[in-house]
Short mmCIF file of C-alpha atoms in Angstrom, two decimals:
data_model
loop_
_atom_site.label_atom_id
_atom_site.label_comp_id
_atom_site.label_asym_id
_atom_site.label_seq_id
_atom_site.Cartn_x
_atom_site.Cartn_y
_atom_site.Cartn_z
CA MET A 1 49.74 -13.45 50.65
CA GLU A 2 49.79 -12.68 47.02
CA ARG A 3 46.41 -14.59 46.66
CA LEU A 4 45.00 -12.71 49.35
CA CYS A 5 45.94 -9.48 47.82
CA VAL A 6 44.40 -10.30 44.36
CA ILE A 7 41.12 -11.42 46.17
CA LEU A 8 41.04 -8.09 48.06
CA LEU A 9 41.70 -6.49 44.56
CA LEU A 10 38.84 -8.29 42.93
CA VAL A 11 36.39 -7.41 45.91
CA SER A 12 37.40 -3.73 45.98
CA LYS A 13 36.90 -3.42 42.14
CA THR A 14 33.38 -5.28 42.50
CA PHE A 15 32.37 -2.93 45.21
CA ILE A 16 33.45 0.18 43.42
CA ALA A 17 31.54 -0.92 40.40
CA ASN A 18 28.36 -1.90 42.26
CA ALA A 19 28.57 1.56 43.97
CA GLN A 20 28.88 3.11 40.48
CA PHE A 21 26.05 1.34 39.18
CA ASN A 22 23.86 2.12 42.30
CA GLY A 23 20.16 2.89 41.66
CA PHE A 24 20.42 1.64 37.88
CA ASN A 25 19.57 -1.77 36.49
CA CYS A 26 23.23 -2.90 35.63
CA ASP A 27 25.18 -5.89 36.13
CA ALA A 28 28.63 -5.31 37.24
CA ASN A 29 29.86 -8.54 35.67
CA PHE A 30 28.56 -7.55 32.20
CA HIS A 31 28.66 -3.86 32.24
CA SER A 32 32.09 -3.02 33.41
CA ARG A 33 33.38 -2.16 30.08
CA PHE A 34 33.63 0.51 27.54
CA PRO A 35 30.60 0.89 25.01
CA ALA A 36 30.42 -1.51 21.90
CA GLU A 37 28.29 -1.65 18.87
CA ARG A 38 25.66 -3.91 20.68
CA ASP A 39 25.02 -0.99 23.16
CA ILE A 40 22.79 1.09 20.47
CA SER A 41 19.82 0.10 19.13
CA VAL A 42 18.04 2.05 16.09
CA TYR A 43 14.51 2.02 15.13
CA CYS A 44 13.56 3.70 11.92
CA GLY A 45 9.90 4.47 12.08
CA VAL A 46 7.60 6.32 9.78
CA GLN A 47 7.41 9.72 11.93
CA THR A 48 10.27 9.42 14.17
CA ILE A 49 13.65 7.63 14.71
CA THR A 50 14.16 6.10 18.26
CA LEU A 51 17.75 5.56 19.58
CA LYS A 52 18.31 3.43 22.80
CA ILE A 53 21.79 3.48 24.20
CA ASN A 54 22.71 0.98 27.11
CA PHE A 55 23.53 3.54 29.97
CA CYS A 56 25.57 1.08 32.11
CA PRO A 57 28.99 1.36 29.86
CA VAL A 58 28.53 5.13 29.90
CA LEU A 59 28.45 5.02 33.77
CA PHE A 60 31.58 2.95 33.78
CA SER A 61 33.02 5.29 31.36
CA GLY A 62 32.64 8.07 33.98
CA TYR A 63 29.69 9.99 32.35
CA THR A 64 26.06 10.67 33.24
CA ASP A 65 22.90 10.69 31.00
CA THR A 66 23.24 14.59 30.61
CA ASP A 67 26.72 14.27 29.04
CA LEU A 68 25.12 12.29 25.98
CA ALA A 69 23.44 14.91 23.13
CA LEU A 70 22.87 14.57 19.48
CA ASN A 71 25.50 15.97 16.89
CA GLY A 72 27.53 17.68 19.63
CA ARG A 73 24.52 19.91 20.68
CA HIS A 74 25.24 19.65 24.58
CA GLY A 75 23.84 23.19 25.24
CA ASP A 76 20.49 22.35 23.63
CA ALA A 77 18.12 20.32 26.22
CA HIS A 78 15.83 19.11 23.14
CA CYS A 79 18.97 17.29 21.76
CA ARG A 80 19.48 15.33 25.08
CA GLY A 81 17.89 11.99 25.83
CA PHE A 82 16.04 10.74 28.91
CA ILE A 83 16.69 8.00 31.28
CA ASN A 84 14.49 4.74 31.21
CA ASN A 85 15.16 2.69 34.25
CA ASN A 86 12.12 0.48 33.79
CA THR A 87 14.18 -1.99 31.61
CA PHE A 88 17.33 -4.09 31.94
CA PRO A 89 19.82 -2.64 31.36
CA THR A 90 18.68 0.85 31.96
CA VAL A 91 18.87 2.85 28.70
CA VAL A 92 19.01 6.57 27.55
CA LEU A 93 16.13 7.17 24.82
CA PHE A 94 16.91 9.56 21.98
CA SER A 95 13.49 10.43 19.89
CA ILE A 96 14.30 12.15 16.57
CA SER A 97 10.95 13.86 14.73
CA LEU A 98 11.31 13.33 10.81
CA ASN A 99 9.46 16.59 10.62
CA THR A 100 12.30 18.62 12.59
CA LEU A 101 15.29 16.28 12.32
CA GLU A 102 17.60 19.15 11.23
CA SER A 103 16.93 20.96 14.35
CA CYS A 104 19.62 18.93 16.33
CA GLY A 105 21.94 18.70 13.39
CA ASN A 106 20.92 15.46 11.72
CA SER A 107 21.52 15.18 8.00
CA LEU A 108 19.20 13.87 5.25
CA VAL A 109 20.76 13.08 1.91
CA VAL A 110 18.64 11.61 -1.08
CA SER A 111 20.98 9.54 -3.48
CA THR A 112 19.75 8.62 -7.12
CA ALA A 113 20.90 5.81 -9.13
CA HIS A 114 19.73 4.27 -12.51
CA GLY A 115 18.14 0.93 -12.16
CA PRO A 116 15.34 -1.70 -12.92
CA ASN A 117 12.58 -1.85 -10.58
CA ALA A 118 10.67 -5.37 -9.95
CA TYR A 119 9.24 -5.65 -13.28
CA GLY A 120 12.39 -4.53 -15.14
CA ASN A 121 11.39 -1.38 -15.89
CA LEU A 122 14.23 0.99 -16.25
CA SER A 123 13.99 4.02 -14.01
CA LEU A 124 15.84 6.30 -11.48
CA VAL A 125 15.70 4.85 -7.85
CA GLN A 126 16.24 7.13 -4.92
CA ILE A 127 17.27 6.27 -1.41
CA GLY A 128 16.63 8.72 1.63
CA ASN A 129 19.47 8.35 4.24
CA ILE A 130 19.26 10.07 7.45
CA ALA A 131 22.68 9.95 9.50
CA GLY A 132 23.87 11.58 12.77
CA TYR A 133 25.73 10.73 15.91
CA ILE A 134 25.46 10.95 19.83
CA ASP A 135 28.63 11.95 21.71
CA THR A 136 29.94 13.27 24.86
CA PRO A 137 31.51 16.80 25.34
CA ASP A 138 35.13 17.26 25.28
CA PRO A 139 36.63 18.71 28.66
CA PRO A 140 37.97 22.25 28.77
CA THR A 141 41.45 20.82 29.71
CA VAL A 142 44.56 19.87 27.51
CA ILE A 143 44.25 16.25 28.59
CA SER A 144 41.59 13.76 29.60
CA TYR A 145 41.58 10.58 31.26
CA LEU A 146 38.11 9.71 30.15
CA PRO A 147 37.36 8.06 26.92
CA GLY A 148 35.19 10.09 24.37
CA LEU A 149 32.39 8.31 23.53
CA LEU A 150 30.84 8.29 20.05
CA TYR A 151 27.55 6.69 18.65
CA LYS A 152 27.12 6.77 14.88
CA PHE A 153 23.62 5.91 13.65
CA SER A 154 21.87 6.09 10.23
CA CYS A 155 18.61 5.23 8.77
CA SER A 156 17.91 4.29 5.10
CA TYR A 157 14.48 4.87 3.85
CA PRO A 158 13.35 3.35 0.46
CA LEU A 159 11.69 5.82 -1.85
CA GLU A 160 10.76 2.54 -3.89
CA TYR A 161 13.66 -0.04 -2.78
CA LEU A 162 14.91 -1.11 0.51
CA VAL A 163 18.62 -1.12 0.34
CA ASN A 164 20.48 -3.33 2.87
CA ASN A 165 23.55 -0.94 3.74
CA THR A 166 24.99 -2.21 7.19
CA GLN A 167 28.67 -1.23 6.99
CA LEU A 168 30.38 -1.12 10.40
CA ALA A 169 33.21 1.39 10.95
CA SER A 170 34.78 1.54 14.40
CA SER A 171 38.34 3.01 15.20
CA ALA A 172 38.25 2.45 18.90
CA ALA A 173 36.55 0.70 21.63
CA ALA A 174 34.54 3.77 22.58
CA ILE A 175 33.12 4.19 19.03
CA SER A 176 29.98 2.53 17.77
CA VAL A 177 28.09 2.73 14.64
CA LYS A 178 24.63 1.44 13.74
CA ASP A 179 22.98 1.70 10.38
CA SER A 180 19.43 0.55 10.03
CA ASN A 181 16.57 0.48 7.26
CA GLY A 182 13.06 1.79 7.51
CA THR A 183 10.20 1.79 5.35
CA PHE A 184 7.34 4.29 4.58
CA VAL A 185 5.21 1.62 2.87
CA SER A 186 2.85 1.75 6.03
CA THR A 187 1.77 5.32 5.13
CA LEU A 188 0.45 4.46 1.77
CA ASN A 189 -2.87 3.51 0.90
CA LEU A 190 -4.83 2.74 -2.47
CA LEU A 191 -8.24 3.99 -2.23
CA LEU A 192 -11.23 3.98 -4.63
CA TYR A 193 -13.97 6.88 -4.85
CA ASN A 194 -17.22 7.35 -6.47
CA ASP A 195 -16.42 10.35 -8.47
CA SER A 196 -13.78 13.01 -9.11
CA SER A 197 -14.29 14.84 -5.90
CA TYR A 198 -12.42 11.96 -4.11
CA ILE A 199 -14.68 12.30 -0.96
CA GLN A 200 -16.80 9.47 -1.08
CA ASN A 201 -15.46 5.91 -1.06
CA LEU A 202 -16.74 3.85 -3.77
CA ALA A 203 -19.62 1.61 -2.74
CA ILE A 204 -19.77 -1.63 -4.79
CA PRO A 205 -23.27 -3.33 -4.80
CA MET A 206 -23.90 -6.93 -4.15
CA SER A 207 -24.75 -7.53 -7.89
CA GLY A 208 -21.18 -5.97 -8.85
CA LEU A 209 -20.50 -2.77 -10.86
CA THR A 210 -21.95 -2.32 -14.42
CA LEU A 211 -19.32 -2.74 -17.07
CA LYS A 212 -17.85 0.64 -18.15
CA THR A 213 -18.46 2.32 -14.87
CA ARG A 214 -15.84 4.90 -14.14
CA VAL A 215 -13.88 4.40 -10.95
CA PHE A 216 -11.70 6.83 -9.38
CA ALA A 217 -8.56 5.64 -7.48
CA ALA A 218 -5.98 7.40 -5.36
CA VAL A 219 -2.56 6.50 -3.85
CA LYS A 220 -2.58 8.54 -0.60
CA ALA A 221 0.20 9.16 1.72
CA THR A 222 -1.00 9.82 5.56
CA ASN A 223 1.13 10.58 8.51
CA LEU A 224 4.15 11.38 6.18
CA ASP A 225 6.57 14.19 6.46
CA ARG A 226 5.40 16.75 3.99
CA ARG A 227 8.69 16.70 2.18
CA TRP A 228 7.75 13.64 0.10
CA ASN A 229 5.56 13.46 -2.69
CA VAL A 230 3.85 10.34 -4.04
CA LEU A 231 4.80 9.23 -7.51
CA MET A 232 2.75 6.23 -9.09
CA ASP A 233 5.25 4.34 -11.00
CA TYR A 234 3.20 1.70 -12.73
CA CYS A 235 -0.47 0.69 -12.11
CA TYR A 236 -2.17 -2.56 -13.47
CA THR A 237 -4.86 -4.93 -12.80
CA THR A 238 -4.97 -8.76 -12.08
CA PRO A 239 -8.16 -11.10 -11.65
CA SER A 240 -6.73 -12.16 -8.41
CA GLY A 241 -5.27 -10.30 -5.20
CA ASN A 242 -1.92 -11.72 -6.03
CA PRO A 243 0.19 -8.80 -7.63
CA ASN A 244 2.36 -11.67 -9.18
CA ASP A 245 -0.32 -12.97 -11.23
CA GLU A 246 0.68 -13.88 -14.77
CA LEU A 247 -2.74 -12.52 -15.91
CA ARG A 248 -2.67 -8.79 -15.88
CA TYR A 249 -3.97 -5.93 -17.72
CA ASP A 250 -2.02 -2.44 -17.48
CA LEU A 251 -3.66 0.91 -16.88
CA PHE A 252 -0.54 3.02 -17.35
CA PHE A 253 3.29 2.82 -16.97
CA GLY A 254 4.42 6.29 -15.82
CA ARG A 255 3.82 8.78 -18.83
CA CYS A 256 4.89 6.21 -21.37
CA ASP A 257 1.90 3.62 -21.98
CA LYS A 258 -1.59 4.29 -20.89
CA ASP A 259 -5.13 2.34 -21.48
CA PRO A 260 -7.31 4.75 -23.73
CA GLN A 261 -9.99 4.49 -20.92
CA THR A 262 -7.57 5.57 -18.17
CA THR A 263 -7.10 9.19 -17.19
CA VAL A 264 -4.08 10.39 -14.78
CA PHE A 265 -5.22 13.56 -13.11
CA GLU A 266 -2.31 14.14 -10.68
CA ASN A 267 1.03 12.39 -10.19
CA GLY A 268 4.37 13.31 -8.08
CA LYS A 269 2.83 16.96 -7.27
CA SER A 270 1.41 16.21 -3.66
CA GLN A 271 1.02 13.32 -1.28
CA MET A 272 -1.90 12.05 -3.39
CA GLY A 273 -1.60 10.42 -6.85
CA ARG A 274 -5.16 10.39 -8.77
CA PHE A 275 -6.41 8.49 -11.72
CA SER A 276 -9.62 7.11 -13.13
CA PHE A 277 -10.44 4.00 -15.27
CA GLU A 278 -13.43 2.29 -16.59
CA VAL A 279 -14.28 -1.25 -15.10
CA PHE A 280 -14.11 -4.14 -17.32
CA ARG A 281 -14.20 -7.79 -16.97
CA PHE A 282 -11.50 -10.57 -17.30
CA VAL A 283 -12.55 -12.67 -20.29
CA LYS A 284 -11.36 -15.88 -18.33
CA HIS A 285 -14.66 -15.15 -16.19
CA LYS A 286 -16.67 -15.57 -19.14
CA ASN A 287 -18.79 -18.41 -17.60
CA GLN A 288 -19.17 -16.49 -14.35
CA LYS A 289 -22.10 -14.02 -13.72
CA MET A 290 -19.37 -11.48 -12.01
CA SER A 291 -15.76 -10.79 -12.44
CA THR A 292 -13.23 -9.58 -9.97
CA VAL A 293 -10.65 -7.18 -10.72
CA PHE A 294 -7.67 -6.28 -8.34
CA LEU A 295 -5.78 -2.88 -8.68
CA HIS A 296 -2.03 -2.62 -7.95
CA CYS A 297 0.35 0.19 -8.01
CA VAL A 298 4.25 0.33 -7.81
CA THR A 299 4.73 3.47 -6.03
CA LYS A 300 7.87 5.84 -5.26
CA LEU A 301 8.30 8.74 -2.95
CA CYS A 302 10.25 11.67 -3.99
CA ARG A 303 10.88 15.15 -3.22
CA SER A 304 8.90 17.82 -5.36
CA ASP A 305 11.99 18.72 -7.55
CA ASP A 306 12.96 15.06 -8.07
CA CYS A 307 9.60 13.57 -8.98
CA PRO A 308 9.67 14.35 -12.87
CA MET A 309 13.04 12.72 -13.38
CA LEU A 310 12.22 9.74 -11.68
CA LEU A 311 9.43 8.51 -14.03
CA PRO A 312 10.17 5.30 -16.00
CA ILE A 313 12.25 5.38 -19.06
CA CYS A 314 10.01 4.65 -21.98
CA GLY A 315 10.77 1.96 -24.29
CA LYS A 316 12.57 -0.21 -22.09
CA ARG A 317 10.59 -2.54 -20.08
CA LYS A 318 9.54 -6.10 -19.49
CA LYS A 319 7.28 -7.75 -17.07
CA ARG A 320 8.92 -9.67 -14.42
CA ASP A 321 7.77 -11.45 -11.21
CA VAL A 322 7.88 -9.18 -7.89
CA SER A 323 9.79 -12.05 -6.41
CA GLU A 324 12.79 -11.68 -8.98
CA ARG A 325 14.56 -8.94 -7.07
CA SER A 326 17.66 -7.26 -8.59
CA GLY A 327 21.02 -6.16 -7.13
CA GLY A 328 20.78 -4.64 -3.72
CA ALA A 329 17.22 -3.81 -4.04
CA SER A 330 14.26 -5.48 -2.34
CA ASP A 331 10.43 -5.03 -1.11
CA ASN A 332 9.14 -2.63 -3.81
CA ALA A 333 6.02 -0.92 -2.38
CA VAL A 334 3.27 -2.28 -4.26
CA ILE A 335 -0.20 -1.17 -3.05
CA THR A 336 -3.28 -3.22 -3.82
CA ALA A 337 -6.95 -2.39 -3.74
CA GLY A 338 -9.87 -4.62 -4.51
CA PRO A 339 -11.65 -6.72 -5.59
CA ILE A 340 -13.74 -4.48 -7.94
CA ILE A 341 -16.84 -6.62 -8.71
CA THR A 342 -18.40 -6.35 -12.20
CA ARG A 343 -21.42 -8.01 -13.51
CA SER A 344 -22.05 -9.04 -17.32
CA ASP A 345 -25.46 -7.43 -18.31
CA GLU A 346 -26.60 -9.77 -21.31
CA THR A 347 -29.37 -8.34 -23.89
CA PRO A 348 -32.93 -10.09 -23.66
CA SER A 349 -32.34 -11.88 -27.12
CA ASN A 350 -29.04 -13.34 -25.71
CA ILE A 351 -30.53 -14.48 -22.54
CA SER A 352 -33.49 -16.21 -24.33
CA GLN A 353 -31.36 -18.09 -26.50
CA LEU A 354 -29.09 -19.27 -23.66
CA ALA A 355 -32.00 -20.45 -22.20
CA GLN A 356 -33.36 -22.41 -25.00
CA LEU A 357 -29.88 -23.99 -25.70
CA ASN A 358 -28.36 -24.58 -22.19
CA GLY A 359 -31.28 -23.67 -19.54
CA PRO A 360 -33.71 -25.51 -17.79
CA PRO A 361 -37.35 -25.75 -19.22
CA PHE A 362 -39.30 -22.29 -18.87
CA LYS A 363 -41.77 -22.44 -16.03
CA MET A 364 -44.66 -20.00 -15.71
CA ASN A 365 -45.95 -18.48 -12.31
CA SER A 366 -49.56 -18.28 -11.61
CA VAL A 367 -50.15 -14.89 -12.72
CA THR A 368 -48.76 -15.72 -16.21
CA SER A 369 -50.78 -18.90 -16.25
CA ALA A 370 -54.06 -17.14 -15.34
CA LEU A 371 -53.31 -14.35 -17.92
CA ILE A 372 -52.76 -16.80 -20.79
CA SER A 373 -56.11 -18.93 -19.81
CA ALA A 374 -58.08 -15.74 -19.81
CA ILE A 375 -56.63 -14.67 -23.32
CA ALA A 376 -57.61 -18.12 -24.57
CA ILE A 377 -61.04 -18.16 -23.04
CA LEU A 378 -61.74 -14.81 -24.63
CA ALA A 379 -60.58 -16.14 -27.96
CA VAL A 380 -62.84 -18.92 -28.02
CA MET A 381 -65.70 -16.70 -26.93
CA SER A 382 -65.04 -14.39 -29.80
CA MET A 383 -64.88 -17.24 -32.17
CA CYS A 384 -68.09 -18.69 -30.98
CA PHE A 385 -69.69 -15.11 -31.38
CA PHE A 386 -68.31 -14.66 -35.03
CA ILE A 387 -69.78 -18.31 -36.06
CA LEU A 388 -73.01 -17.36 -34.38
CA SER A 389 -73.35 -14.07 -36.16
CA MET A 390 -72.78 -15.63 -39.52
CA SER A 391 -75.05 -18.07 -39.15
CA LEU A 392 -78.07 -15.66 -38.60
CA LEU A 393 -77.06 -13.65 -41.17
CA ARG A 394 -77.21 -16.42 -43.65
CA GLY A 395 -80.64 -17.33 -42.13
CA LYS A 396 -82.09 -14.01 -42.74
CA GLN A 397 -80.93 -14.08 -46.47
CA THR A 398 -82.26 -17.41 -47.44
CA PRO A 399 -86.29 -16.57 -48.34
CA ALA A 400 -85.66 -13.70 -50.33
CA THR A 401 -83.25 -15.93 -52.64
CA SER A 402 -85.96 -18.75 -53.03
CA LEU A 403 -88.45 -16.26 -53.97
CA SER A 404 -86.51 -14.56 -56.49
CA GLY A 405 -85.56 -18.01 -58.15
CA SER A 406 -89.03 -19.57 -58.50
CA HIS A 407 -90.80 -20.09 -61.96
CA ASN A 408 -94.07 -17.91 -62.61
CA PRO A 409 -96.44 -20.00 -65.09
CA ALA A 410 -98.38 -16.85 -65.85
CA PHE A 411 -95.14 -15.72 -68.09
CA SER A 412 -95.31 -19.27 -70.06
#
């Protein structure tokens, strides 16, 4: 009899759970429980933050999708999620735009700390942290038999570094916390232009750019919230596309060191950093007709008021491989452009000397041969004409000379 009662109780619970999940993609065997940490997923995007909440435990707890809202804004329809029943399990989706994240009470906190970047350059590092929560409303009564649901989330965006900060803090079965990391690096591009108007992209001819040609470069942010400006921390060149190449030439390091041929036009004042430099060749390419130059920039994102104080600290630097990470920092935003192909224009005398010493024998084409032959024929004809003229002139002068030289006997 007792076994029969237990079986009936289990069947009744299963029937009630199935009825409770009716119409939604839920499994009573797995979802008849209160929410847990695994029930919320956070995707930190460039323009939006997307939250996915497993709806089945919400149903089991006695709530509907309209009871979930961002930061207690239950009266604002824009702060509620929407059901997606095309997945298993059914989820409630929330989409938070970074342009209007404060409208539903989400907070943005930018923290600043001293630290070295990937190259050992001491500077101030910033992290943008966006945080909020999703909860259910409190009943208008003194007591309630329903558990209060609370989902906490946060996204940490590197403004040069990615910081892994995944702390879990839960005080009850109905509280879920999810921290995640995002990155703005996909919004950054390093572009090359022909002139200071920064309109037409640089066109590199097949033969390469002439040495000392001025190239205009820009680190540009696209599809990024307007609150962030671009700050070029350190720009340098390498002969290969590897930013960790041991051989490199620095163009500028913040406001501390700058190549004499490099001019910085704008840095940290908008979503575009601009500078120019004269192209050169790496000496290691001395036996090549063309030299390749790759441009790299370590870039930060900062609020307009913070950008000036985030420039590197002068006099405290050393070069270090990108793979050598420090402390809790990783994934610096190193933007690369290239290759910039330059050519070595030798002088005619140098080319002649190289041809005589190292090059193959000089070969004339048909036009040159014909021209040299014509000049030789003209020279021979001129010489023959000169000899003939001298002979004729000497023949005319010979009789007068013999008459003037003969003896006259009448004067003896």
